[in-house]
Amino acid sequence: MEFKDIAAVSGKPGLYKVLKPSRSGVILESLDDKKSKLVVGAAQRVSLLSEISIYTLTEEGAAPLKDILHKIENEFEGDTGLEGADNDEYKAFLKHVLPEYDEERVYASDIKKLLNWYHILRKEQPELLQPQPEEGKEKSDEDKKEEKGE
């Protein structure tokens, strides 16, 4: 599974696996223990994780969600220590992970949602948070040997 296969639905908590398009919209399956299915029509806003980014003050203007989630995983490995935190602690956390984020356009509720998604992915799809080999880059003989356990 990839970030383009996971969606967030406006007004609904959690994340959803994109199963397939239907006549009236798209069929989604929740990424939790219930695995409930949901048909989302055109009236509801569905965002693929691969298309979501966070506003920054850089020239690009935004940082992809995928990159931020990988940074969080590399540094914190699941232990963000923000259970019961206040808004200032959430903002300080994101400032640590993404120093150039736009504090005027990114709200504490956005950071809470980011962390909620991170924990869902870490539990249900941990392989998404692992560093991926760069596209177009051939694996070295050493990498191939490591995969085979030699």
XYZ file of N, CA, C and O in Angstrom:
600
model
N 0.842 -1.179 0.000
C 0.000 0.000 0.000
C 0.888 1.242 0.000
O 1.973 1.235 0.560
N 0.400 2.314 -0.629
C 1.148 3.561 -0.715
C 0.278 4.704 -0.210
O -0.922 4.536 0.005
N 0.876 5.893 -0.056
C 0.134 7.053 0.418
C -1.015 7.413 -0.527
O -2.023 7.944 -0.094
N -0.885 7.102 -1.802
C -1.956 7.406 -2.758
C -3.153 6.465 -2.591
O -4.218 6.708 -3.150
N -3.002 5.402 -1.804
C -4.074 4.436 -1.572
C -4.827 4.688 -0.273
O -5.719 3.917 0.086
N -4.459 5.756 0.445
C -5.080 6.063 1.732
C -5.691 7.455 1.653
O -5.080 8.385 1.136
N -6.914 7.570 2.185
C -7.635 8.832 2.085
C -8.162 9.286 3.440
O -8.359 8.476 4.351
N -8.377 10.595 3.528
C -9.071 11.199 4.661
C -10.369 11.769 4.106
O -10.397 12.302 2.998
N -11.442 11.653 4.872
C -12.742 12.150 4.439
C -13.117 13.321 5.336
O -13.113 13.196 6.567
N -13.430 14.444 4.716
C -13.816 15.634 5.457
C -15.030 15.332 6.332
O -16.016 14.771 5.870
N -14.919 15.677 7.619
C -16.026 15.456 8.544
C -16.055 14.088 9.184
O -16.912 13.813 10.014
N -15.138 13.212 8.809
C -15.084 11.861 9.396
C -13.705 11.647 10.011
O -12.695 11.992 9.410
N -13.651 11.066 11.194
C -12.349 10.817 11.819
C -11.638 9.632 11.172
O -12.254 8.800 10.504
N -10.345 9.561 11.354
C -9.576 8.410 10.906
C -9.152 8.484 9.456
O -9.312 9.492 8.771
N -8.604 7.362 9.008
C -8.119 7.222 7.640
C -8.791 6.023 6.989
O -9.230 5.098 7.682
N -8.811 6.038 5.663
C -9.509 5.005 4.910
C -8.663 4.502 3.754
O -7.994 5.280 3.081
N -8.730 3.207 3.525
C -8.075 2.599 2.373
C -9.019 2.737 1.191
O -10.212 2.442 1.287
N -8.491 3.201 0.061
C -9.297 3.345 -1.145
C -9.410 1.963 -1.788
O -8.411 1.363 -2.171
N -10.635 1.459 -1.896
C -10.839 0.136 -2.487
C -11.056 0.238 -3.994
O -10.322 -0.362 -4.764
N -12.094 0.968 -4.411
C -12.325 1.126 -5.853
C -13.395 2.179 -6.084
O -14.216 2.461 -5.221
N -13.399 2.734 -7.288
C -14.459 3.690 -7.620
C -15.787 2.961 -7.816
O -15.805 1.789 -8.173
N -16.860 3.674 -7.566
C -18.194 3.117 -7.823
C -18.961 4.124 -8.674
O -18.465 5.199 -8.968
N -20.184 3.773 -9.033
C -20.982 4.690 -9.851
C -21.275 5.994 -9.115
O -21.358 7.042 -9.718
N -21.440 5.909 -7.832
C -21.838 7.096 -7.074
C -20.683 7.774 -6.339
O -20.889 8.751 -5.647
N -19.483 7.260 -6.460
C -18.347 7.860 -5.762
C -17.181 6.900 -5.664
O -16.737 6.341 -6.652
N -16.725 6.678 -4.450
C -15.600 5.770 -4.230
C -15.889 4.923 -2.987
O -16.532 5.395 -2.050
N -15.425 3.674 -3.009
C -15.621 2.770 -1.883
C -14.355 2.793 -1.041
O -13.245 2.590 -1.546
N -14.538 3.043 0.260
C -13.427 3.123 1.204
C -13.608 2.099 2.310
O -14.728 1.691 2.604
N -12.495 1.694 2.919
C -12.519 0.784 4.068
C -11.706 1.427 5.173
O -10.583 1.877 4.949
N -12.274 1.504 6.380
C -11.586 2.175 7.482
C -10.307 1.422 7.865
O -10.249 0.201 7.799
N -9.301 2.204 8.238
C -8.029 1.621 8.673
C -8.063 1.449 10.190
O -7.281 2.041 10.910
N -8.968 0.639 10.668
C -9.028 0.323 12.085
C -9.446 -1.135 12.215
O -9.557 -1.849 11.223
N -9.667 -1.556 13.423
C -10.009 -2.955 13.653
C -11.372 -3.336 13.077
O -11.615 -4.494 12.756
N -12.279 -2.360 12.939
C -13.631 -2.650 12.446
C -13.652 -2.958 10.952
O -14.499 -3.696 10.486
N -12.745 -2.347 10.183
C -12.683 -2.533 8.721
C -14.026 -2.269 8.066
O -14.431 -2.955 7.133
N -14.744 -1.250 8.557
C -16.045 -0.928 7.988
C -15.878 -0.276 6.624
O -14.919 0.443 6.373
N -16.828 -0.565 5.748
C -16.781 -0.014 4.398
C -17.718 1.193 4.315
O -18.703 1.281 5.028
N -17.362 2.097 3.400
C -18.081 3.348 3.276
C -18.064 3.773 1.816
O -17.025 3.693 1.164
N -19.209 4.185 1.291
C -19.262 4.732 -0.059
C -19.363 6.241 0.088
O -20.267 6.760 0.729
N -18.398 6.941 -0.494
C -18.346 8.391 -0.385
C -18.702 8.984 -1.733
O -18.078 8.661 -2.748
N -19.702 9.829 -1.748
C -20.150 10.460 -2.984
C -19.393 11.734 -3.296
O -18.520 12.174 -2.541
N -19.756 12.346 -4.395
C -19.087 13.557 -4.865
C -19.315 14.740 -3.933
O -18.544 15.694 -3.953
N -20.368 14.696 -3.122
C -20.668 15.809 -2.226
C -19.670 15.893 -1.064
O -19.496 16.963 -0.483
N -19.017 14.783 -0.722
C -18.054 14.785 0.373
C -16.644 14.955 -0.173
O -16.324 14.452 -1.249
N -15.817 15.656 0.596
C -14.448 15.891 0.154
C -13.544 14.755 0.628
O -13.437 14.485 1.816
N -12.901 14.098 -0.323
C -11.963 13.016 -0.035
C -10.580 13.490 -0.467
O -10.398 13.955 -1.587
N -9.606 13.374 0.435
C -8.233 13.791 0.123
C -7.301 12.605 0.264
O -7.281 11.945 1.307
N -6.535 12.327 -0.768
C -5.525 11.272 -0.691
C -4.329 11.803 0.084
O -3.939 12.963 -0.079
N -3.732 10.968 0.919
C -2.596 11.420 1.726
C -1.435 11.884 0.858
O -0.685 12.775 1.246
N -1.295 11.314 -0.320
C -0.195 11.704 -1.210
C -0.357 13.135 -1.726
O 0.599 13.730 -2.207
N -1.566 13.684 -1.614
C -1.827 15.028 -2.122
C -1.889 16.086 -1.023
O -2.073 17.262 -1.305
N -1.753 15.676 0.234
C -1.850 16.605 1.354
C -0.460 17.128 1.704
O 0.514 16.386 1.694
N -0.396 18.420 2.028
C 0.868 19.018 2.451
C 0.589 20.029 3.563
O -0.561 20.385 3.820
N 1.652 20.489 4.199
C 1.546 21.464 5.286
C 2.197 22.758 4.825
O 3.306 22.744 4.284
N 1.511 23.860 5.069
C 2.035 25.167 4.669
C 3.374 25.458 5.329
O 3.545 25.222 6.527
N 4.303 25.990 4.534
C 5.609 26.397 5.055
C 5.925 27.805 4.569
O 5.244 28.344 3.689
N 6.964 28.381 5.117
C 7.428 29.704 4.714
C 8.543 29.614 3.685
O 9.204 30.599 3.396
N 8.744 28.439 3.114
C 9.791 28.233 2.118
C 9.313 28.702 0.747
O 8.141 29.043 0.568
N 10.208 28.663 -0.195
C 9.881 29.066 -1.562
C 8.790 28.174 -2.162
O 7.930 28.635 -2.903
N 8.816 26.879 -1.838
C 7.809 25.947 -2.354
C 6.433 26.247 -1.763
O 5.417 25.968 -2.371
N 6.390 26.739 -0.534
C 5.127 27.085 0.105
C 4.457 25.970 0.873
O 3.500 26.206 1.591
N 4.942 24.729 0.729
C 4.334 23.600 1.441
C 5.305 22.424 1.466
O 6.173 22.308 0.611
N 5.124 21.570 2.474
C 5.923 20.349 2.593
C 4.963 19.159 2.524
O 3.935 19.159 3.204
N 5.283 18.148 1.709
C 4.398 16.979 1.589
C 4.222 16.247 2.925
O 5.162 16.081 3.691
N 2.993 15.818 3.175
C 2.663 15.091 4.399
C 3.545 13.858 4.561
O 4.010 13.557 5.658
N 3.796 13.162 3.468
C 4.617 11.946 3.487
C 5.981 12.221 4.105
O 6.450 11.471 4.961
N 6.632 13.325 3.690
C 7.957 13.664 4.210
C 7.911 13.964 5.702
O 8.798 13.568 6.458
N 6.870 14.653 6.139
C 6.740 15.009 7.551
C 6.505 13.762 8.391
O 7.106 13.598 9.458
N 5.662 12.854 7.912
C 5.417 11.606 8.642
C 6.695 10.776 8.757
O 6.958 10.168 9.802
N 7.509 10.746 7.701
C 8.778 10.019 7.756
C 9.725 10.664 8.776
O 10.407 9.958 9.524
N 9.751 11.995 8.835
C 10.602 12.683 9.822
C 10.175 12.340 11.242
O 11.009 12.079 12.109
N 8.860 12.349 11.480
C 8.343 12.019 12.814
C 8.732 10.597 13.183
O 9.204 10.336 14.296
N 8.569 9.660 12.261
C 8.915 8.258 12.542
C 10.408 8.102 12.806
O 10.805 7.418 13.750
N 11.241 8.734 11.989
C 12.690 8.601 12.165
C 13.156 9.140 13.510
O 14.048 8.579 14.125
N 12.538 10.223 13.957
C 12.994 10.840 15.200
C 12.328 10.287 16.451
O 12.962 10.114 17.478
N 11.034 10.008 16.387
C 10.296 9.650 17.596
C 9.920 8.181 17.691
O 9.590 7.703 18.771
N 9.906 7.463 16.594
C 9.583 6.035 16.564
C 8.328 5.695 17.366
O 8.307 4.757 18.158
N 7.281 6.502 17.178
C 5.999 6.218 17.811
C 5.757 6.907 19.128
O 4.623 7.017 19.579
N 6.793 7.397 19.804
C 6.629 8.014 21.117
C 6.767 9.532 21.010
O 7.826 10.088 21.248
N 5.661 10.192 20.644
C 5.689 11.642 20.497
C 5.552 12.349 21.837
O 5.909 13.515 21.955
N 5.021 11.660 22.849
C 4.901 12.226 24.183
C 3.903 13.373 24.276
O 4.039 14.229 25.134
N 2.898 13.390 23.421
C 1.960 14.507 23.406
C 0.556 14.147 23.888
O -0.378 14.905 23.656
N 0.386 13.052 24.569
C -0.926 12.698 25.093
C -1.304 13.730 26.152
O -0.562 13.973 27.099
N -2.456 14.371 25.984
C -2.914 15.373 26.938
C -2.182 16.701 26.838
O -2.223 17.507 27.768
N -1.520 16.957 25.724
C -0.750 18.193 25.554
C -1.685 19.360 25.233
O -2.809 19.174 24.781
N -1.184 20.580 25.471
C -1.970 21.757 25.098
C -1.525 22.249 23.715
O -0.576 21.727 23.130
N -2.212 23.257 23.211
C -1.957 23.742 21.852
C -0.518 24.211 21.654
O 0.064 23.993 20.595
N 0.052 24.865 22.656
C 1.431 25.355 22.529
C 2.418 24.202 22.378
O 3.404 24.311 21.653
N 2.157 23.082 23.069
C 3.038 21.916 22.959
C 2.950 21.288 21.566
O 3.959 20.849 21.016
N 1.744 21.274 20.993
C 1.593 20.750 19.628
C 2.361 21.624 18.637
O 3.042 21.130 17.748
N 2.247 22.937 18.803
C 2.952 23.863 17.905
C 4.464 23.720 18.060
O 5.200 23.740 17.067
N 4.935 23.561 19.294
C 6.376 23.382 19.530
C 6.861 22.076 18.900
O 7.966 22.007 18.357
N 6.036 21.046 18.970
C 6.387 19.761 18.358
C 6.588 19.923 16.857
O 7.597 19.488 16.304
N 5.617 20.551 16.183
C 5.735 20.711 14.731
C 6.899 21.635 14.379
O 7.585 21.416 13.394
N 7.154 22.640 15.218
C 8.287 23.546 14.981
C 9.596 22.763 15.034
O 10.524 23.026 14.281
N 9.646 21.772 15.906
C 10.831 20.913 16.019
C 10.994 20.043 14.769
O 12.087 19.895 14.241
N 9.888 19.465 14.310
C 9.920 18.555 13.159
C 10.051 19.324 11.842
O 10.780 18.915 10.949
N 9.344 20.433 11.736
C 9.298 21.227 10.507
C 9.474 22.705 10.878
O 8.499 23.452 10.962
N 10.713 23.134 11.119
C 10.956 24.501 11.626
C 10.369 25.610 10.748
O 10.005 26.665 11.253
N 10.240 25.359 9.466
C 9.770 26.403 8.563
C 8.257 26.381 8.333
O 7.766 27.032 7.411
N 7.483 25.678 9.172
C 6.041 25.642 8.944
C 5.431 27.021 9.205
O 5.929 27.814 9.995
N 4.340 27.313 8.511
C 3.674 28.610 8.604
C 2.739 28.605 9.813
O 1.655 28.036 9.767
N 3.157 29.272 10.874
C 2.399 29.259 12.134
C 1.051 29.962 12.027
O 0.164 29.698 12.829
N 0.893 30.850 11.050
C -0.374 31.565 10.902
C -1.421 30.739 10.152
O -2.612 30.941 10.337
N -0.978 29.800 9.331
C -1.912 29.028 8.512
C -2.081 27.583 8.963
O -2.978 26.887 8.480
N -1.233 27.122 9.861
C -1.341 25.755 10.384
C -1.785 25.854 11.844
O -1.082 26.419 12.681
N -2.952 25.320 12.138
C -3.534 25.431 13.461
C -3.201 24.205 14.320
O -2.840 23.152 13.804
N -3.379 24.348 15.626
C -3.132 23.233 16.547
C -4.012 22.034 16.179
O -3.578 20.886 16.278
N -5.231 22.285 15.728
C -6.126 21.179 15.343
C -5.554 20.409 14.148
O -5.719 19.190 14.056
N -4.857 21.118 13.240
C -4.212 20.445 12.107
C -3.084 19.543 12.595
O -2.899 18.434 12.087
N -2.341 20.019 13.588
C -1.216 19.243 14.120
C -1.745 18.010 14.859
O -1.192 16.915 14.735
N -2.847 18.174 15.596
C -3.463 17.035 16.279
C -3.898 15.980 15.264
O -3.701 14.781 15.467
N -4.494 16.437 14.158
C -4.935 15.515 13.110
C -3.732 14.799 12.498
O -3.768 13.587 12.267
N -2.665 15.535 12.242
C -1.423 14.952 11.712
C -0.926 13.839 12.629
O -0.592 12.745 12.165
N -0.896 14.100 13.926
C -0.408 13.095 14.873
C -1.366 11.917 14.987
O -0.927 10.776 15.140
N -2.660 12.179 14.902
C -3.640 11.094 14.915
C -3.415 10.181 13.707
O -3.385 8.953 13.831
N -3.234 10.775 12.534
C -2.970 9.998 11.323
C -1.664 9.228 11.453
O -1.574 8.075 11.034
N -0.659 9.864 12.020
C 0.637 9.187 12.212
C 0.457 7.928 13.056
O 0.958 6.855 12.697
N -0.281 8.036 14.154
C -0.468 6.872 15.030
C -1.306 5.784 14.352
O -1.034 4.596 14.527
N -2.294 6.179 13.562
C -3.093 5.187 12.814
C -2.191 4.443 11.832
O -2.210 3.214 11.751
N -1.399 5.198 11.072
C -0.504 4.561 10.094
C 0.525 3.683 10.775
O 0.853 2.606 10.283
N 1.042 4.133 11.907
C 2.062 3.354 12.615
C 1.491 2.018 13.089
O 2.160 0.994 13.074
N 0.224 2.025 13.473
C -0.421 0.798 13.951
C -0.871 -0.095 12.796
O -0.642 -1.311 12.819
N -1.497 0.492 11.779
C -2.140 -0.293 10.723
C -1.278 -0.510 9.474
O -1.456 -1.499 8.778
N -0.386 0.426 9.159
C 0.448 0.330 7.951
C 1.865 0.810 8.253
O 2.343 1.766 7.625
N 2.569 0.186 9.195
C 3.894 0.696 9.591
C 4.915 0.721 8.455
O 5.830 1.547 8.464
N 4.733 -0.124 7.447
C 5.685 -0.142 6.335
C 5.674 1.185 5.552
O 6.665 1.545 4.939
N 4.576 1.927 5.609
C 4.515 3.219 4.922
C 5.454 4.248 5.544
O 5.878 5.181 4.880
N 5.755 4.078 6.818
C 6.593 5.053 7.518
C 8.080 4.722 7.433
O 8.909 5.505 7.878
N 8.404 3.571 6.864
C 9.804 3.189 6.716
C 10.398 3.886 5.504
O 9.714 4.119 4.524
N 11.697 4.210 5.557
C 12.311 4.862 4.390
C 12.243 3.950 3.175
O 12.493 2.754 3.268
N 11.851 4.529 2.061
C 11.729 3.768 0.811
C 12.959 4.008 -0.048
O 13.513 5.102 -0.044
N 13.403 3.012 -0.819
C 14.507 3.262 -1.752
C 14.074 4.316 -2.765
O 12.911 4.366 -3.149
N 15.014 5.158 -3.146
C 14.690 6.222 -4.093
C 14.277 5.615 -5.426
O 14.858 4.645 -5.892
N 13.267 6.238 -6.035
C 12.794 5.746 -7.326
C 13.882 5.931 -8.367
O 14.590 6.912 -8.381
N 14.009 4.944 -9.235
C 14.982 5.034 -10.311
C 16.389 4.659 -9.884
O 17.284 4.570 -10.698
N 16.578 4.415 -8.596
C 17.916 4.076 -8.109
C 18.032 2.558 -8.016
O 17.208 1.914 -7.374
N 19.031 2.000 -8.664
C 19.247 0.553 -8.622
C 19.796 0.160 -7.261
O 20.585 0.874 -6.657
N 19.378 -0.995 -6.795
C 19.931 -1.510 -5.543
C 21.339 -2.010 -5.791
O 21.619 -2.619 -6.813
N 22.171 -1.754 -4.793
C 23.548 -2.238 -4.908
C 23.584 -3.732 -4.602
O 22.637 -4.299 -4.064
N 24.694 -4.373 -4.934
C 24.845 -5.800 -4.620
C 24.759 -6.025 -3.124
O 24.228 -7.041 -2.672
N 25.286 -5.076 -2.332
C 25.225 -5.195 -0.866
C 23.772 -5.189 -0.389
O 23.397 -5.992 0.460
N 22.952 -4.276 -0.935
C 21.535 -4.210 -0.553
C 20.823 -5.524 -0.899
O 20.009 -6.016 -0.123
N 21.128 -6.063 -2.060
C 20.482 -7.320 -2.485
C 20.887 -8.457 -1.571
O 20.064 -9.314 -1.231
N 22.157 -8.492 -1.145
C 22.618 -9.548 -0.240
C 21.913 -9.436 1.122
O 21.531 -10.424 1.709
N 21.770 -8.181 1.614
C 21.109 -7.979 2.905
C 19.666 -8.479 2.851
O 19.175 -9.069 3.812
N 18.959 -8.225 1.751
C 17.583 -8.684 1.624
C 17.493 -10.194 1.645
O 16.543 -10.761 2.164
N 18.466 -10.854 1.068
C 18.473 -12.317 1.033
C 18.956 -12.907 2.350
O 18.865 -14.110 2.575
N 19.511 -12.053 3.251
C 19.993 -12.537 4.534
C 21.375 -13.138 4.454
O 21.735 -13.980 5.276
N 22.151 -12.751 3.470
C 23.510 -13.303 3.313
C 24.514 -12.511 4.106
O 24.398 -11.363 4.359
